[in-house]
PDB file of C-alpha atoms in Angstrom:
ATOM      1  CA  UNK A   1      -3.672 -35.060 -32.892  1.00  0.00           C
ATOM      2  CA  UNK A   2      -0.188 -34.558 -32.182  1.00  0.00           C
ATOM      3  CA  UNK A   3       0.829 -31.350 -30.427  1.00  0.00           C
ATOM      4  CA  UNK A   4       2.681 -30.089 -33.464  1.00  0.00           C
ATOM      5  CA  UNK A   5      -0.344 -30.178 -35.586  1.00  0.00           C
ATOM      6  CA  UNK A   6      -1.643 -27.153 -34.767  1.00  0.00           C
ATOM      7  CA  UNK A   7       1.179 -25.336 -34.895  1.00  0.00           C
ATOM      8  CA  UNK A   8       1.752 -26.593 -38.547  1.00  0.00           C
ATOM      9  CA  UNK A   9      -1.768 -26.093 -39.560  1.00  0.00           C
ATOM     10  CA  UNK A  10      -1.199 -22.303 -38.259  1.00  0.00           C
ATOM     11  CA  UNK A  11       1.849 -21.982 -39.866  1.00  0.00           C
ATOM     12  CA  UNK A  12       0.768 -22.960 -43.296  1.00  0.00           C
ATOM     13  CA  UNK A  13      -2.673 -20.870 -43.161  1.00  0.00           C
ATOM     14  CA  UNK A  14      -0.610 -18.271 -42.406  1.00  0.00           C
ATOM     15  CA  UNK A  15       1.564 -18.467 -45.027  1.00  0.00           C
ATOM     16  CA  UNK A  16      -1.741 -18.666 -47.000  1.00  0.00           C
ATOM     17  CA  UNK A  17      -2.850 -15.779 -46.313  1.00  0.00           C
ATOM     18  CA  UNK A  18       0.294 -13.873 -46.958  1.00  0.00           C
ATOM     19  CA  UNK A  19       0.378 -15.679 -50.317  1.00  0.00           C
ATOM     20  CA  UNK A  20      -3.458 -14.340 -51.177  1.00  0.00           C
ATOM     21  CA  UNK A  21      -2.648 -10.867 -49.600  1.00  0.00           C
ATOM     22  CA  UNK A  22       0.607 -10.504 -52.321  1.00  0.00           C
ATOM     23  CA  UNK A  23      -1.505 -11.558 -55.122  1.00  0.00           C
ATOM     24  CA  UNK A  24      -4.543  -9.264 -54.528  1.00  0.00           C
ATOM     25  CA  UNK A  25      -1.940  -6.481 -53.893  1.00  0.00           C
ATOM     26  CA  UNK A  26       0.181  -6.993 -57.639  1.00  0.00           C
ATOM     27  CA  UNK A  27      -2.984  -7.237 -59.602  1.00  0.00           C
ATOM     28  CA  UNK A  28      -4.754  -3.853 -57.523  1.00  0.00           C
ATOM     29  CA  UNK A  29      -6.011  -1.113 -60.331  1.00  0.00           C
ATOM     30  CA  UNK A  30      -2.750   1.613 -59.977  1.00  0.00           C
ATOM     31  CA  UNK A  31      -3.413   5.319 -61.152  1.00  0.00           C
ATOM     32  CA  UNK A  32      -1.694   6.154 -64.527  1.00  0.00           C
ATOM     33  CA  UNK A  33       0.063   9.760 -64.794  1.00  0.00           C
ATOM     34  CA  UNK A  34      -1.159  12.123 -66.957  1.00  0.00           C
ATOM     35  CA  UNK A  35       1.309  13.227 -69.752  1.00  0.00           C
ATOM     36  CA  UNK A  36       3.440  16.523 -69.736  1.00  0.00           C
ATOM     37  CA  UNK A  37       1.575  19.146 -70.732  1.00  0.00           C
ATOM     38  CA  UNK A  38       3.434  20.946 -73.712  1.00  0.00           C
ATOM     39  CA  UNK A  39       5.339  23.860 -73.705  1.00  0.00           C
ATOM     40  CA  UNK A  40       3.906  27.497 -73.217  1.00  0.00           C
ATOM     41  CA  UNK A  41       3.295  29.379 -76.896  1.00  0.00           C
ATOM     42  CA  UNK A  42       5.830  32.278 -74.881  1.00  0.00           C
ATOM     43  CA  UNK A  43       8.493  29.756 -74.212  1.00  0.00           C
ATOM     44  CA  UNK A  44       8.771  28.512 -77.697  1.00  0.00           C
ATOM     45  CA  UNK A  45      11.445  30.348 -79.981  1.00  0.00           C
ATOM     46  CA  UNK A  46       9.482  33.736 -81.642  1.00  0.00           C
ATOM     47  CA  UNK A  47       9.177  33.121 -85.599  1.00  0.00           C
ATOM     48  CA  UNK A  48       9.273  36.038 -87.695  1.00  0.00           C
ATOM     49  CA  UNK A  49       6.388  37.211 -88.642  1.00  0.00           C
ATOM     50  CA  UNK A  50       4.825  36.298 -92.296  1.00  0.00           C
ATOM     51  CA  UNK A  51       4.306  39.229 -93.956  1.00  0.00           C
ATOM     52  CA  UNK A  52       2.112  38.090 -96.192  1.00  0.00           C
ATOM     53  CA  UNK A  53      -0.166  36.501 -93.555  1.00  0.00           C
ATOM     54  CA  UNK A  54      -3.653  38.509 -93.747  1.00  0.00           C
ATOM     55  CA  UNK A  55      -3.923  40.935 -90.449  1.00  0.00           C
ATOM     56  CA  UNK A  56      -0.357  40.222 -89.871  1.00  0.00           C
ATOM     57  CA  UNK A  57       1.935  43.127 -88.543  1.00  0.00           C
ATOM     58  CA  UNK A  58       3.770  44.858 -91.576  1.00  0.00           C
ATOM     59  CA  UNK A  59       0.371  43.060 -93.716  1.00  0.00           C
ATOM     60  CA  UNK A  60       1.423  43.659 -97.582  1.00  0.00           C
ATOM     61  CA  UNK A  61      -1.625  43.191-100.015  1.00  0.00           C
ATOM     62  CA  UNK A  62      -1.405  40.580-102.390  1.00  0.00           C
ATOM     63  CA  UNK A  63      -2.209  42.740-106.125  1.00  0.00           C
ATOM     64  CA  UNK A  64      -5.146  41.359-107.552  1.00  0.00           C
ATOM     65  CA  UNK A  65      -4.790  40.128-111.207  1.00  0.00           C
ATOM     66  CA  UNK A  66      -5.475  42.451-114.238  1.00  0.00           C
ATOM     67  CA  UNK A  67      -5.750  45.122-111.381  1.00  0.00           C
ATOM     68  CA  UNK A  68      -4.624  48.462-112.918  1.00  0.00           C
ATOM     69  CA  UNK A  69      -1.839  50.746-110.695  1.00  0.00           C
ATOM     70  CA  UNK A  70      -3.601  53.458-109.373  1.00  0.00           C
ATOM     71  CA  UNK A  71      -3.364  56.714-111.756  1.00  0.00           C
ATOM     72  CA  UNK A  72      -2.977  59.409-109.065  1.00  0.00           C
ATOM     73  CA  UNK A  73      -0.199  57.630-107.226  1.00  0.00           C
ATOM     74  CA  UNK A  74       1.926  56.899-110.753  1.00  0.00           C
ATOM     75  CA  UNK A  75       1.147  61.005-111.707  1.00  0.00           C
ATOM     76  CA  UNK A  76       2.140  62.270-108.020  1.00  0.00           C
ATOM     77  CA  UNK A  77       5.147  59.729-108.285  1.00  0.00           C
ATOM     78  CA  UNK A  78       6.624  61.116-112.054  1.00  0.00           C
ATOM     79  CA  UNK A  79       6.407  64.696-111.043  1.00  0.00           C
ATOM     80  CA  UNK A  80       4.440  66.211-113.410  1.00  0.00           C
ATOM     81  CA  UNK A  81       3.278  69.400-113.846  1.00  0.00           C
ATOM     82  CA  UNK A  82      -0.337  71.039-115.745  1.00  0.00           C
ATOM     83  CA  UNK A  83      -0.183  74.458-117.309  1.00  0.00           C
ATOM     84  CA  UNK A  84      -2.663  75.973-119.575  1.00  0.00           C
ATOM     85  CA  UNK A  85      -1.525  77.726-122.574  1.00  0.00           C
ATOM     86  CA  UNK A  86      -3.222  79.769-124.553  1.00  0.00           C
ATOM     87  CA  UNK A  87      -3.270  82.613-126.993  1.00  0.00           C
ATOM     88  CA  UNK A  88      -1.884  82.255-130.046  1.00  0.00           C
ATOM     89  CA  UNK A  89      -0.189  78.885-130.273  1.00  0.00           C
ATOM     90  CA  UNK A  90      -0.217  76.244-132.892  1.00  0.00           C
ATOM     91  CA  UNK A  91      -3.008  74.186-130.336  1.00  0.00           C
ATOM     92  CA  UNK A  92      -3.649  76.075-127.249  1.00  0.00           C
ATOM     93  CA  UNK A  93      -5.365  74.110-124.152  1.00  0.00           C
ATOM     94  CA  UNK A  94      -3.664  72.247-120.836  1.00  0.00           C
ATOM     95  CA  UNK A  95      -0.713  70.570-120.942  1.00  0.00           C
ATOM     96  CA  UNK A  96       1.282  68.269-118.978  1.00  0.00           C
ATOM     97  CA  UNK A  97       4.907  69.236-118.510  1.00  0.00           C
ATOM     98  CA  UNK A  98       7.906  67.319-116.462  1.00  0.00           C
ATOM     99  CA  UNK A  99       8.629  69.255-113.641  1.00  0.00           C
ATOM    100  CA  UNK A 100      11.245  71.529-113.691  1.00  0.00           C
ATOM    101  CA  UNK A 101       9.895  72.734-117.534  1.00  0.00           C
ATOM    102  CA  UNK A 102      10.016  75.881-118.591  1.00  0.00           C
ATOM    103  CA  UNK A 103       8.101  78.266-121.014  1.00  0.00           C
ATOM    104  CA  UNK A 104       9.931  77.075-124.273  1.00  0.00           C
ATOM    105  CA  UNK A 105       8.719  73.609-123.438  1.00  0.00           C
ATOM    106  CA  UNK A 106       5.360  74.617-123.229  1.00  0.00           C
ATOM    107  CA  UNK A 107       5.034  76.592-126.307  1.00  0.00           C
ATOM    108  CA  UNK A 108       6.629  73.358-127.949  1.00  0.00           C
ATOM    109  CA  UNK A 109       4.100  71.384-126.200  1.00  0.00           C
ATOM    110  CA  UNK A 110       1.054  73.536-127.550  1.00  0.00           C
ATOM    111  CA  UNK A 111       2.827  73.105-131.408  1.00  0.00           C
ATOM    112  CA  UNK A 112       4.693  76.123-131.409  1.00  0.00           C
ATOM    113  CA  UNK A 113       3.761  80.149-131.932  1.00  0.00           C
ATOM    114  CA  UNK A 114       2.424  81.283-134.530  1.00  0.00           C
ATOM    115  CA  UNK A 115       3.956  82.933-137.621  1.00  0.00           C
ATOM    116  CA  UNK A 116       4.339  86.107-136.873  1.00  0.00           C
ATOM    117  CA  UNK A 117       3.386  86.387-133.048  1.00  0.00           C
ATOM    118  CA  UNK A 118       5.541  89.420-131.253  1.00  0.00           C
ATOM    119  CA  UNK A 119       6.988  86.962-128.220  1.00  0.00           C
ATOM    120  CA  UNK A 120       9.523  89.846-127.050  1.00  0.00           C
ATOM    121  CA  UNK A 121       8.127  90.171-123.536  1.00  0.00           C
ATOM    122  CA  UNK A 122       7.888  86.523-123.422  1.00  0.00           C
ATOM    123  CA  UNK A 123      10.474  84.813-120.916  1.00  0.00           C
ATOM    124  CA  UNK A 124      10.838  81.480-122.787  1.00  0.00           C
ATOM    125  CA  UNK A 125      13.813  80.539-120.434  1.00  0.00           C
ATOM    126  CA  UNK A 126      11.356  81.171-117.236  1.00  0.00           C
ATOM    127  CA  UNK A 127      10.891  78.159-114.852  1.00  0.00           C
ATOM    128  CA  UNK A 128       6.721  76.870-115.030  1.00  0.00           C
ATOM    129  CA  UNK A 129       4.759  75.713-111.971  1.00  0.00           C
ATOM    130  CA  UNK A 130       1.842  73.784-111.706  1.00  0.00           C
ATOM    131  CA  UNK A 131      -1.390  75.520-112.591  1.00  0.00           C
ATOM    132  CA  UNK A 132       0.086  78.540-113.786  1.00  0.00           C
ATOM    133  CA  UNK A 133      -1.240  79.990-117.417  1.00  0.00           C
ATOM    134  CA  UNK A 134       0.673  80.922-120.284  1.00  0.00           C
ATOM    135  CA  UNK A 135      -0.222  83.227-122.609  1.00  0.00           C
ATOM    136  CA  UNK A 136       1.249  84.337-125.996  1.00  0.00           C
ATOM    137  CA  UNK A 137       0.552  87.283-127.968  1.00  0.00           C
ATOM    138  CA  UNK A 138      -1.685  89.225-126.019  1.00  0.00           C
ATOM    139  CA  UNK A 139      -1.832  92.805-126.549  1.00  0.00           C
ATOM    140  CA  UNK A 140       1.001  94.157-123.840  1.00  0.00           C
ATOM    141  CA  UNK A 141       0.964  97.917-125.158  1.00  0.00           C
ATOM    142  CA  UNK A 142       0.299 101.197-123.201  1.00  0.00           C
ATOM    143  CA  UNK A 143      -2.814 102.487-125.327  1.00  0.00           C
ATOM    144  CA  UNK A 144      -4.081 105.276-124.218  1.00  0.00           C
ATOM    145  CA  UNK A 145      -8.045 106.678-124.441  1.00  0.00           C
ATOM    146  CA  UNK A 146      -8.976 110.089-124.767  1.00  0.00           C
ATOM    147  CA  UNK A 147     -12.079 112.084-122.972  1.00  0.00           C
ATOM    148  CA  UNK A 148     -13.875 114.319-124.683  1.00  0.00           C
ATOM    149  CA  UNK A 149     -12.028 117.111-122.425  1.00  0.00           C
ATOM    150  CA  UNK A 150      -8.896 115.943-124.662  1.00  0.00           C
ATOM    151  CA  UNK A 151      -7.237 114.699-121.817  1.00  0.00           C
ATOM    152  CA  UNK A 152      -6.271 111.019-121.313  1.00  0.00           C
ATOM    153  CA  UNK A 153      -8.192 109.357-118.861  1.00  0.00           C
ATOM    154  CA  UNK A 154      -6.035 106.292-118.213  1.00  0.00           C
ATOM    155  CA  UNK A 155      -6.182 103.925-115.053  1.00  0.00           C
ATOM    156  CA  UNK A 156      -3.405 105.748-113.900  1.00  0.00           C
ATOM    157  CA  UNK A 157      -5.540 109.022-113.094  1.00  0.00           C
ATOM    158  CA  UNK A 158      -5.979 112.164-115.198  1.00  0.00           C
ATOM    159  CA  UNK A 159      -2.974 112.528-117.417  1.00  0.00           C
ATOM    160  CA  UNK A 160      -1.721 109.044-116.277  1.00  0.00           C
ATOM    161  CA  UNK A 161      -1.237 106.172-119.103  1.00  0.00           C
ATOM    162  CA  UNK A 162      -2.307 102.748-118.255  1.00  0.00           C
ATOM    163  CA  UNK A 163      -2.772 100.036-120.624  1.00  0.00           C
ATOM    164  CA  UNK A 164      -5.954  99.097-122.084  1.00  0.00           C
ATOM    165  CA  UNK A 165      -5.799  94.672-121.668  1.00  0.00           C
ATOM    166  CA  UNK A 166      -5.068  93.331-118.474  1.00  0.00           C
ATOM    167  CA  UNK A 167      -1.334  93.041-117.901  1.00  0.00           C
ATOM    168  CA  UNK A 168       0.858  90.047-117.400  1.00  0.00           C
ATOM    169  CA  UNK A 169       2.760  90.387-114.325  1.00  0.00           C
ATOM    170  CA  UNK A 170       5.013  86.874-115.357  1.00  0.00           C
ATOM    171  CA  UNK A 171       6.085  88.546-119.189  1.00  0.00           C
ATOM    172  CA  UNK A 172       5.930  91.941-119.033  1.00  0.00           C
ATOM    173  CA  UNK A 173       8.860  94.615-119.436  1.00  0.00           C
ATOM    174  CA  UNK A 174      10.219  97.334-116.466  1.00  0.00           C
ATOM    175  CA  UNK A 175       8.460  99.524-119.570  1.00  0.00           C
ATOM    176  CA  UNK A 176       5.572  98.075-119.646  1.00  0.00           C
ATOM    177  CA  UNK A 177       4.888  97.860-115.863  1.00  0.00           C
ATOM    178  CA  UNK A 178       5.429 101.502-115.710  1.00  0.00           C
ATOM    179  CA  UNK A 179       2.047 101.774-117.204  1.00  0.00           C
ATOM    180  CA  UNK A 180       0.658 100.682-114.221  1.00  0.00           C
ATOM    181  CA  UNK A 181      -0.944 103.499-111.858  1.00  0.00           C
ATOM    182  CA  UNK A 182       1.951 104.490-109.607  1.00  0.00           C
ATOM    183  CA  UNK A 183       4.514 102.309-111.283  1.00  0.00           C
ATOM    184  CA  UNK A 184       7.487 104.226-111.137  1.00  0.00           C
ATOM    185  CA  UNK A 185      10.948 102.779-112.400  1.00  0.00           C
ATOM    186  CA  UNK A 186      11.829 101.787-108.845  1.00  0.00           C
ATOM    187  CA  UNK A 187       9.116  99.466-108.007  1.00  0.00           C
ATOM    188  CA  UNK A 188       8.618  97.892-111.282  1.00  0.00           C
ATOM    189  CA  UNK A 189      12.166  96.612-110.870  1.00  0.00           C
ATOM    190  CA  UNK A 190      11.527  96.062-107.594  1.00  0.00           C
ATOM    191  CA  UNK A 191       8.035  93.822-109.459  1.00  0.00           C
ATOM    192  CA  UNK A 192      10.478  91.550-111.510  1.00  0.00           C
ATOM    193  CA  UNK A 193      12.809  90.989-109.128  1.00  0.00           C
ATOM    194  CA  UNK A 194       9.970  88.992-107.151  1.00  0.00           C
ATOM    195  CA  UNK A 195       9.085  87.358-110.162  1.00  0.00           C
ATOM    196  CA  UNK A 196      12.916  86.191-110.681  1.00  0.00           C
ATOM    197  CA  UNK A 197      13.472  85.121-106.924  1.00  0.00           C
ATOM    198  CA  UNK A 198       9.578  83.676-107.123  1.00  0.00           C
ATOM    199  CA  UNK A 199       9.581  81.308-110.211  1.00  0.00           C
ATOM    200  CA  UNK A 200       6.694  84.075-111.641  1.00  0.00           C
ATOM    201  CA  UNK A 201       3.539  84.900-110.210  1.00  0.00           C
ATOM    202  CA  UNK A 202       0.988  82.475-109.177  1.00  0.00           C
ATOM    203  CA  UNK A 203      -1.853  85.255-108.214  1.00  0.00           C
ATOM    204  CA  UNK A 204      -2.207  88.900-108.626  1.00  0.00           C
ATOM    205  CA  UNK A 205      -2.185  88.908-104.693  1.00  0.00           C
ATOM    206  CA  UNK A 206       1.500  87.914-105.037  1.00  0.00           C
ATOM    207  CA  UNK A 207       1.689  91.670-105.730  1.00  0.00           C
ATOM    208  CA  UNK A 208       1.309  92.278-101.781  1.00  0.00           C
ATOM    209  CA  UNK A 209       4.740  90.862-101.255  1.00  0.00           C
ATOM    210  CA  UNK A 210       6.708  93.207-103.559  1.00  0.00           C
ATOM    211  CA  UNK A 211       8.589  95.690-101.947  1.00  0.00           C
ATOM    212  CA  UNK A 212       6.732  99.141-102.260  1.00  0.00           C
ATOM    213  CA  UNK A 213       2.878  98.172-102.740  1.00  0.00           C
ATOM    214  CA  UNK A 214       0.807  98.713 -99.931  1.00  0.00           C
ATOM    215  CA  UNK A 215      -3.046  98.314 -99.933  1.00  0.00           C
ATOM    216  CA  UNK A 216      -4.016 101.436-101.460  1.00  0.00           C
ATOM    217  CA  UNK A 217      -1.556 100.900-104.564  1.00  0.00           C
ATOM    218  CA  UNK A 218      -2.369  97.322-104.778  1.00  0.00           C
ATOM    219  CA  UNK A 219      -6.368  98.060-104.968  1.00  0.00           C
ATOM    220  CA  UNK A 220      -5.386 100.437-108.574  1.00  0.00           C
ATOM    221  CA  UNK A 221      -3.525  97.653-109.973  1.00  0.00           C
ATOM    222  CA  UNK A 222      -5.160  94.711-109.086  1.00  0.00           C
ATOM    223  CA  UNK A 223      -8.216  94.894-111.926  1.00  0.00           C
ATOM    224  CA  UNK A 224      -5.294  95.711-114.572  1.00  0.00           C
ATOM    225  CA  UNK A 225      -2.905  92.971-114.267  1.00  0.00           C
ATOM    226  CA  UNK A 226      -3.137  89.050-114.322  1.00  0.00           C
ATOM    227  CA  UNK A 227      -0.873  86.437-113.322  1.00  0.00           C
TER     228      UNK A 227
END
């Protein structure tokens, strides 16, 4: 063999070998990236909220079909009132009023007074609340019973008048809340000037907050008087 030979074998085994080592090296198994993972839910633009999205922040109710509105909310929401009148009217029992009514609107409510009712103490022009009574053509008059000492032996104390049916404090007269036990001119004007400033009388304990009854005075007219 020449002396070249094996230097020419080595050269081309080597060359080999190379050759094989490139091909096993392209065709190796490579790792393959995992993708991008999306976007954080805090990154992303806030939406508005849907409303109408059940549990949702500012959650409105879909109505249900053939649902009717709730009764109390549509009566608080007109502003109604409900007085009672009685006595003798056309068709006495409770009404309901707008608010802001006043008495005339109620009598016209309950059909109207009867012929011949005496509605002089009645303030027809007097603003109504809710829940308060009105009552036409109860006997308002200072009657007075005897003893059989022949002195009168009214509410108001031995020689004192008083009236004989519980009083009105929202229609009667200065005269007629003289009457009263202890009444004097003073304080019954000082008793309708409350019931000016006050819309009326709601309760006889009103009385309290006049301007000259103190406990004593209030315990002799309290079973004589009514709102």
């Amino acid at each position: 063999m020449a002396p070249r030979t094996p230097v020419v074998l080595g050269l081309v085994l080597l060359v080999a070998v190379g050759v094989a080592a490139f091909h096993f090296w392209s065709v190796r198994p490579q790792a393959v990236r995992a993708p991008e993972p999306v976007a954080d839910e805090a990154a992303a633009p806030a939406l508005p909220p849907d409303p109408l999205r059940s549990g949702g922040p500012g959650h409105v109710p879909r109505p249900t079909a053939g649902s009717p509105p709730d009764e109390d909310a549509v009566g608080s929401a007109s502003g109604q009132i409900v007085v009672d009148v009685s006595g003798k009217v056309r068709r006495p029992g409770v009404r309901r009023l707008p608010a802001g009514s006043r008495v005339a609107d109620a009598l016209d409510a309950a059909g109207g007074v009867r012929a011949g009712t005496d509605v002089t103490g009645l303030n027809r022009a007097r603003v109504l609340m809710d829940g308060e009574q009105v009552v036409v053509g109860l006997p308002l008059g200072p009657p007075v019973s005897t003893t059989a000492g022949g002195g009168s032996a009214g509410p108001g104390g031995p020689g004192g008048p008083g009236p004989s049916a519980p009083l009105s404090l929202n229609t009667a007269t200065a005269e007629q809340l003289e009457t009263l036990p202890g009444v004097g001119p003073v304080l019954a004007q000082h008793m309708i000037d409350y019931r000016t400033e006050n819309n009326g009388f709601r309760s006889v304990d009103e009385l309290r907050e006049v301007n000259g009854i103190g406990d004593r005075r209030f315990a002799d007219i309290h079973p004589l008087v009514r709102p």
